[in-house]
Amino acid sequence: MVRTFILAALVSAAAAFSSFTPCNLPTHAATRSSNLSMKIYDWKRRTADESAIHEEEFTFDNLRSAPGARKRKNRKGRGIAAGQGATCGFGMRGQKSRSGRPTRPGFEGGQQPLYRRLPKFTGRPTGPGHNKEIFNLIKLDELNGAAEGSTVNFDSLLETGATTKAKQTIHKVVVGREDFSAKGVTVQAHAFTKAARDAIEGSGGKCELLSKTTNAVVEAAVVA
């Protein structure tokens, strides 16, 4: 009797469950489609089709940034939910996690840095932009043996033995340790100091500036 009652209860429960299965749904419910639609903003994607941009005329009301050009600011230290909270992406330990700048610019942890691994070029010790000029110095006391009214330059001094050979091809007249005693000489050089120019012109002489490339005489001498 009890077994028959339990069996009848199971059969009724199975029948009740089968009434809610999809196979018993009406046919019009299976063919129903959803009217929900989602608009996709193509201008927010890098792979957006922008072929129509070249066909329209740009005005102030239709200008917009390129896809991906504007990114939201990454707010650090505003809690773990923001993605960069707590340690702000610097980790928990180590030199680079400390406050302030941990290392100087160009430091590579002790290995040979890049600015020291690069080759060194003559005349450009620190790279482009170096425009230092190195002159061969001609002292005024080397001109003391010149005759009055003569023209003196480096070549004439080298011929008379008043000076020696020089590595540089441009020459600059400076004041020497001894007094300048030559009178009325015309001195040709690529540069003059102010004191040397005053001494030459004060003794009745004249300064002629030479071109650094052609060695031709320039009209007027300038103080270098």
mmCIF file of C-alpha atoms in Angstrom:
data_model
loop_
_atom_site.group_PDB
_atom_site.id
_atom_site.type_symbol
_atom_site.label_atom_id
_atom_site.label_comp_id
_atom_site.label_asym_id
_atom_site.label_seq_id
_atom_site.Cartn_x
_atom_site.Cartn_y
_atom_site.Cartn_z
ATOM 1 C CA MET A 1 0.000 0.000 0.000
ATOM 2 C CA VAL A 2 2.777 2.422 0.919
ATOM 3 C CA ARG A 3 4.805 1.474 -2.158
ATOM 4 C CA THR A 4 1.811 2.155 -4.396
ATOM 5 C CA PHE A 5 1.301 5.598 -2.804
ATOM 6 C CA ILE A 6 4.984 6.567 -3.253
ATOM 7 C CA LEU A 7 4.939 5.391 -6.877
ATOM 8 C CA ALA A 8 1.831 7.437 -7.623
ATOM 9 C CA ALA A 9 3.414 10.552 -6.064
ATOM 10 C CA LEU A 10 6.571 10.186 -8.196
ATOM 11 C CA VAL A 11 4.538 9.789 -11.388
ATOM 12 C CA SER A 12 2.496 12.924 -10.638
ATOM 13 C CA ALA A 13 5.661 14.922 -9.840
ATOM 14 C CA ALA A 14 7.280 13.863 -13.111
ATOM 15 C CA ALA A 15 4.210 14.879 -15.047
ATOM 16 C CA ALA A 16 4.110 18.289 -13.358
ATOM 17 C CA PHE A 17 7.826 18.919 -14.143
ATOM 18 C CA SER A 18 7.427 17.919 -17.774
ATOM 19 C CA SER A 19 4.819 20.665 -18.240
ATOM 20 C CA PHE A 20 7.490 23.369 -17.746
ATOM 21 C CA THR A 21 10.086 21.941 -20.150
ATOM 22 C CA PRO A 22 10.787 23.874 -23.392
ATOM 23 C CA CYS A 23 9.370 21.054 -25.459
ATOM 24 C CA ASN A 24 5.885 21.823 -24.113
ATOM 25 C CA LEU A 25 6.120 25.581 -24.852
ATOM 26 C CA PRO A 26 3.755 26.979 -27.473
ATOM 27 C CA THR A 27 5.099 27.390 -31.006
ATOM 28 C CA HIS A 28 4.658 31.194 -31.061
ATOM 29 C CA ALA A 29 7.013 31.554 -28.074
ATOM 30 C CA ALA A 30 9.870 29.764 -29.865
ATOM 31 C CA THR A 31 9.709 32.055 -32.891
ATOM 32 C CA ARG A 32 9.610 35.276 -30.852
ATOM 33 C CA SER A 33 12.729 37.504 -31.362
ATOM 34 C CA SER A 34 14.065 40.166 -29.045
ATOM 35 C CA ASN A 35 13.749 43.823 -29.997
ATOM 36 C CA LEU A 36 16.728 44.777 -27.815
ATOM 37 C CA SER A 37 19.535 46.422 -29.825
ATOM 38 C CA MET A 38 22.839 47.970 -28.772
ATOM 39 C CA LYS A 39 24.468 50.898 -30.552
ATOM 40 C CA ILE A 40 28.185 50.502 -31.150
ATOM 41 C CA TYR A 41 30.188 53.720 -31.262
ATOM 42 C CA ASP A 42 32.773 53.053 -33.974
ATOM 43 C CA TRP A 43 34.696 56.229 -33.229
ATOM 44 C CA LYS A 44 35.805 54.732 -29.926
ATOM 45 C CA ARG A 45 37.607 51.830 -31.581
ATOM 46 C CA ARG A 46 40.973 51.865 -33.309
ATOM 47 C CA THR A 47 39.673 49.478 -35.994
ATOM 48 C CA ALA A 48 36.762 51.730 -36.910
ATOM 49 C CA ASP A 49 35.981 52.372 -40.546
ATOM 50 C CA GLU A 50 36.896 55.996 -41.174
ATOM 51 C CA SER A 51 36.571 55.997 -44.949
ATOM 52 C CA ALA A 52 33.688 58.447 -44.724
ATOM 53 C CA ILE A 53 35.886 61.014 -43.001
ATOM 54 C CA HIS A 54 37.628 61.897 -46.253
ATOM 55 C CA GLU A 55 34.309 62.533 -47.963
ATOM 56 C CA GLU A 56 33.039 65.194 -45.571
ATOM 57 C CA GLU A 57 34.171 68.727 -44.973
ATOM 58 C CA PHE A 58 35.598 69.422 -41.556
ATOM 59 C CA THR A 59 33.987 72.205 -39.563
ATOM 60 C CA PHE A 60 34.090 73.203 -35.921
ATOM 61 C CA ASP A 61 31.018 71.132 -35.107
ATOM 62 C CA ASN A 62 32.211 67.800 -36.556
ATOM 63 C CA LEU A 63 35.854 67.751 -35.490
ATOM 64 C CA ARG A 64 36.812 64.869 -33.223
ATOM 65 C CA SER A 65 39.946 63.122 -32.097
ATOM 66 C CA ALA A 66 41.299 59.983 -33.702
ATOM 67 C CA PRO A 67 40.219 56.652 -32.182
ATOM 68 C CA GLY A 68 42.352 55.923 -29.130
ATOM 69 C CA ALA A 69 43.938 59.382 -29.030
ATOM 70 C CA ARG A 70 42.201 60.419 -25.834
ATOM 71 C CA LYS A 71 42.684 58.075 -22.919
ATOM 72 C CA ARG A 72 41.198 58.477 -19.488
ATOM 73 C CA LYS A 73 43.609 59.666 -16.823
ATOM 74 C CA ASN A 74 45.029 56.856 -14.695
ATOM 75 C CA ARG A 75 44.299 57.890 -11.105
ATOM 76 C CA LYS A 76 46.906 56.306 -8.855
ATOM 77 C CA GLY A 77 46.709 55.898 -5.119
ATOM 78 C CA ARG A 78 42.898 55.974 -4.950
ATOM 79 C CA GLY A 79 42.235 52.472 -3.623
ATOM 80 C CA ILE A 80 42.687 48.974 -4.963
ATOM 81 C CA ALA A 81 39.488 49.163 -7.013
ATOM 82 C CA ALA A 82 41.088 51.767 -9.299
ATOM 83 C CA GLY A 83 43.788 49.288 -10.348
ATOM 84 C CA GLN A 84 46.727 51.456 -9.248
ATOM 85 C CA GLY A 85 46.023 51.877 -5.561
ATOM 86 C CA ALA A 86 48.285 51.326 -2.565
ATOM 87 C CA THR A 87 51.764 51.017 -4.135
ATOM 88 C CA CYS A 88 50.675 52.785 -7.358
ATOM 89 C CA GLY A 89 52.426 50.208 -9.548
ATOM 90 C CA PHE A 90 55.846 50.659 -7.959
ATOM 91 C CA GLY A 91 55.842 47.456 -5.923
ATOM 92 C CA MET A 92 56.397 47.076 -2.201
ATOM 93 C CA ARG A 93 60.194 46.902 -1.897
ATOM 94 C CA GLY A 94 63.315 48.006 -3.653
ATOM 95 C CA GLN A 95 65.090 51.205 -4.531
ATOM 96 C CA LYS A 96 62.619 52.169 -7.268
ATOM 97 C CA SER A 97 59.670 52.027 -4.864
ATOM 98 C CA ARG A 98 61.001 54.766 -2.570
ATOM 99 C CA SER A 99 59.766 58.321 -2.616
ATOM 100 C CA GLY A 100 61.700 60.855 -4.640
ATOM 101 C CA ARG A 101 63.871 60.083 -7.617
ATOM 102 C CA PRO A 102 65.848 56.941 -6.666
ATOM 103 C CA THR A 103 68.559 57.262 -9.328
ATOM 104 C CA ARG A 104 70.059 60.051 -11.410
ATOM 105 C CA PRO A 105 69.262 60.416 -15.118
ATOM 106 C CA GLY A 106 71.269 58.028 -17.254
ATOM 107 C CA PHE A 107 71.979 55.576 -14.402
ATOM 108 C CA GLU A 108 71.686 51.937 -15.521
ATOM 109 C CA GLY A 109 72.195 50.080 -12.270
ATOM 110 C CA GLY A 110 75.985 50.170 -12.243
ATOM 111 C CA GLN A 111 76.705 48.897 -15.733
ATOM 112 C CA GLN A 112 78.391 51.100 -18.324
ATOM 113 C CA PRO A 113 75.739 53.687 -19.250
ATOM 114 C CA LEU A 114 74.815 54.537 -22.805
ATOM 115 C CA TYR A 115 76.431 57.963 -22.812
ATOM 116 C CA ARG A 116 79.758 56.323 -21.935
ATOM 117 C CA ARG A 117 79.400 53.411 -24.357
ATOM 118 C CA LEU A 118 79.029 55.709 -27.369
ATOM 119 C CA PRO A 119 82.180 56.448 -29.379
ATOM 120 C CA LYS A 120 84.051 59.676 -28.802
ATOM 121 C CA PHE A 121 84.843 61.950 -31.729
ATOM 122 C CA THR A 122 87.608 64.536 -31.948
ATOM 123 C CA GLY A 123 86.224 68.027 -31.555
ATOM 124 C CA ARG A 124 82.834 66.786 -30.391
ATOM 125 C CA PRO A 125 83.309 65.411 -26.865
ATOM 126 C CA THR A 126 79.638 65.672 -25.910
ATOM 127 C CA GLY A 127 77.967 65.133 -29.268
ATOM 128 C CA PRO A 128 76.273 67.547 -31.684
ATOM 129 C CA GLY A 129 76.170 71.205 -30.763
ATOM 130 C CA HIS A 130 79.770 71.396 -29.618
ATOM 131 C CA ASN A 131 81.312 74.385 -31.417
ATOM 132 C CA LYS A 132 84.420 75.153 -29.421
ATOM 133 C CA GLU A 133 87.273 76.502 -31.540
ATOM 134 C CA ILE A 134 90.886 75.823 -30.637
ATOM 135 C CA PHE A 135 93.336 78.452 -31.862
ATOM 136 C CA ASN A 136 97.076 78.449 -32.154
ATOM 137 C CA LEU A 137 98.195 81.329 -29.929
ATOM 138 C CA ILE A 138 100.619 83.950 -31.235
ATOM 139 C CA LYS A 139 102.088 86.082 -28.450
ATOM 140 C CA LEU A 140 102.805 89.748 -29.012
ATOM 141 C CA ASP A 141 106.438 89.426 -27.921
ATOM 142 C CA GLU A 142 107.002 87.104 -30.909
ATOM 143 C CA LEU A 143 106.337 90.124 -33.169
ATOM 144 C CA ASN A 144 109.063 92.295 -31.634
ATOM 145 C CA GLY A 145 111.602 91.334 -34.320
ATOM 146 C CA ALA A 146 109.380 92.541 -37.186
ATOM 147 C CA ALA A 147 110.508 95.593 -39.147
ATOM 148 C CA GLU A 148 108.472 98.782 -39.029
ATOM 149 C CA GLY A 149 105.789 98.928 -41.739
ATOM 150 C CA SER A 150 105.974 95.191 -42.508
ATOM 151 C CA THR A 151 103.121 92.681 -42.639
ATOM 152 C CA VAL A 152 103.342 89.863 -40.121
ATOM 153 C CA ASN A 153 101.401 86.594 -40.072
ATOM 154 C CA PHE A 154 102.040 83.046 -38.900
ATOM 155 C CA ASP A 155 103.844 81.999 -42.069
ATOM 156 C CA SER A 156 106.287 84.911 -41.882
ATOM 157 C CA LEU A 157 106.967 84.238 -38.207
ATOM 158 C CA LEU A 158 107.612 80.572 -39.002
ATOM 159 C CA GLU A 159 110.102 81.510 -41.727
ATOM 160 C CA THR A 160 112.056 83.829 -39.447
ATOM 161 C CA GLY A 161 112.074 81.288 -36.615
ATOM 162 C CA ALA A 162 110.089 83.505 -34.243
ATOM 163 C CA THR A 163 107.590 80.719 -33.673
ATOM 164 C CA THR A 164 107.352 76.960 -34.119
ATOM 165 C CA LYS A 165 105.003 74.641 -35.969
ATOM 166 C CA ALA A 166 101.387 74.390 -34.825
ATOM 167 C CA LYS A 167 98.739 71.677 -35.071
ATOM 168 C CA GLN A 168 95.927 74.170 -35.508
ATOM 169 C CA THR A 169 95.317 75.955 -38.789
ATOM 170 C CA ILE A 170 93.691 79.039 -37.253
ATOM 171 C CA HIS A 171 95.730 81.530 -35.256
ATOM 172 C CA LYS A 172 94.876 84.016 -32.544
ATOM 173 C CA VAL A 173 97.030 86.919 -31.339
ATOM 174 C CA VAL A 174 97.190 87.268 -27.567
ATOM 175 C CA VAL A 175 99.243 89.302 -25.089
ATOM 176 C CA GLY A 176 102.493 87.619 -24.045
ATOM 177 C CA ARG A 177 104.548 87.870 -20.882
ATOM 178 C CA GLU A 178 107.034 90.343 -22.366
ATOM 179 C CA ASP A 179 106.295 93.860 -23.568
ATOM 180 C CA PHE A 180 105.333 94.561 -27.173
ATOM 181 C CA SER A 181 107.929 96.827 -28.826
ATOM 182 C CA ALA A 182 107.218 96.591 -32.566
ATOM 183 C CA LYS A 183 106.097 99.792 -34.274
ATOM 184 C CA GLY A 184 103.721 100.251 -37.206
ATOM 185 C CA VAL A 185 103.316 96.574 -38.158
ATOM 186 C CA THR A 186 100.307 95.054 -39.885
ATOM 187 C CA VAL A 187 99.325 91.829 -38.129
ATOM 188 C CA GLN A 188 97.215 89.215 -39.929
ATOM 189 C CA ALA A 189 95.444 86.538 -37.889
ATOM 190 C CA HIS A 190 92.103 84.757 -37.564
ATOM 191 C CA ALA A 191 91.276 86.333 -34.189
ATOM 192 C CA PHE A 192 92.571 89.005 -31.806
ATOM 193 C CA THR A 193 92.011 89.571 -28.138
ATOM 194 C CA LYS A 194 90.961 93.052 -27.079
ATOM 195 C CA ALA A 195 94.200 93.699 -25.196
ATOM 196 C CA ALA A 196 96.350 92.530 -28.124
ATOM 197 C CA ARG A 197 94.413 94.652 -30.590
ATOM 198 C CA ASP A 198 94.762 97.747 -28.408
ATOM 199 C CA ALA A 199 98.501 97.186 -28.070
ATOM 200 C CA ILE A 200 99.023 96.805 -31.831
ATOM 201 C CA GLU A 201 96.906 99.816 -32.755
ATOM 202 C CA GLY A 202 98.414 101.858 -29.911
ATOM 203 C CA SER A 203 101.898 101.421 -31.438
ATOM 204 C CA GLY A 204 100.731 102.618 -34.852
ATOM 205 C CA GLY A 205 100.012 99.169 -36.274
ATOM 206 C CA LYS A 206 96.934 97.629 -37.858
ATOM 207 C CA CYS A 207 95.001 94.382 -37.348
ATOM 208 C CA GLU A 208 93.716 92.423 -40.340
ATOM 209 C CA LEU A 209 91.284 89.587 -39.774
ATOM 210 C CA LEU A 210 91.673 86.487 -41.929
ATOM 211 C CA SER A 211 88.937 84.107 -43.038
ATOM 212 C CA LYS A 212 89.068 80.780 -41.218
ATOM 213 C CA THR A 213 88.415 78.832 -44.418
ATOM 214 C CA THR A 214 90.153 80.729 -47.232
ATOM 215 C CA ASN A 215 92.711 82.783 -45.246
ATOM 216 C CA ALA A 216 91.643 85.832 -47.231
ATOM 217 C CA VAL A 217 91.781 89.231 -45.554
ATOM 218 C CA VAL A 218 88.446 90.371 -44.136
ATOM 219 C CA GLU A 219 87.605 94.080 -44.209
ATOM 220 C CA ALA A 220 87.665 94.829 -40.482
ATOM 221 C CA ALA A 221 88.969 92.933 -37.464
ATOM 222 C CA VAL A 222 86.644 91.969 -34.621
ATOM 223 C CA VAL A 223 87.513 91.105 -31.063
ATOM 224 C CA ALA A 224 87.265 87.352 -30.339
#
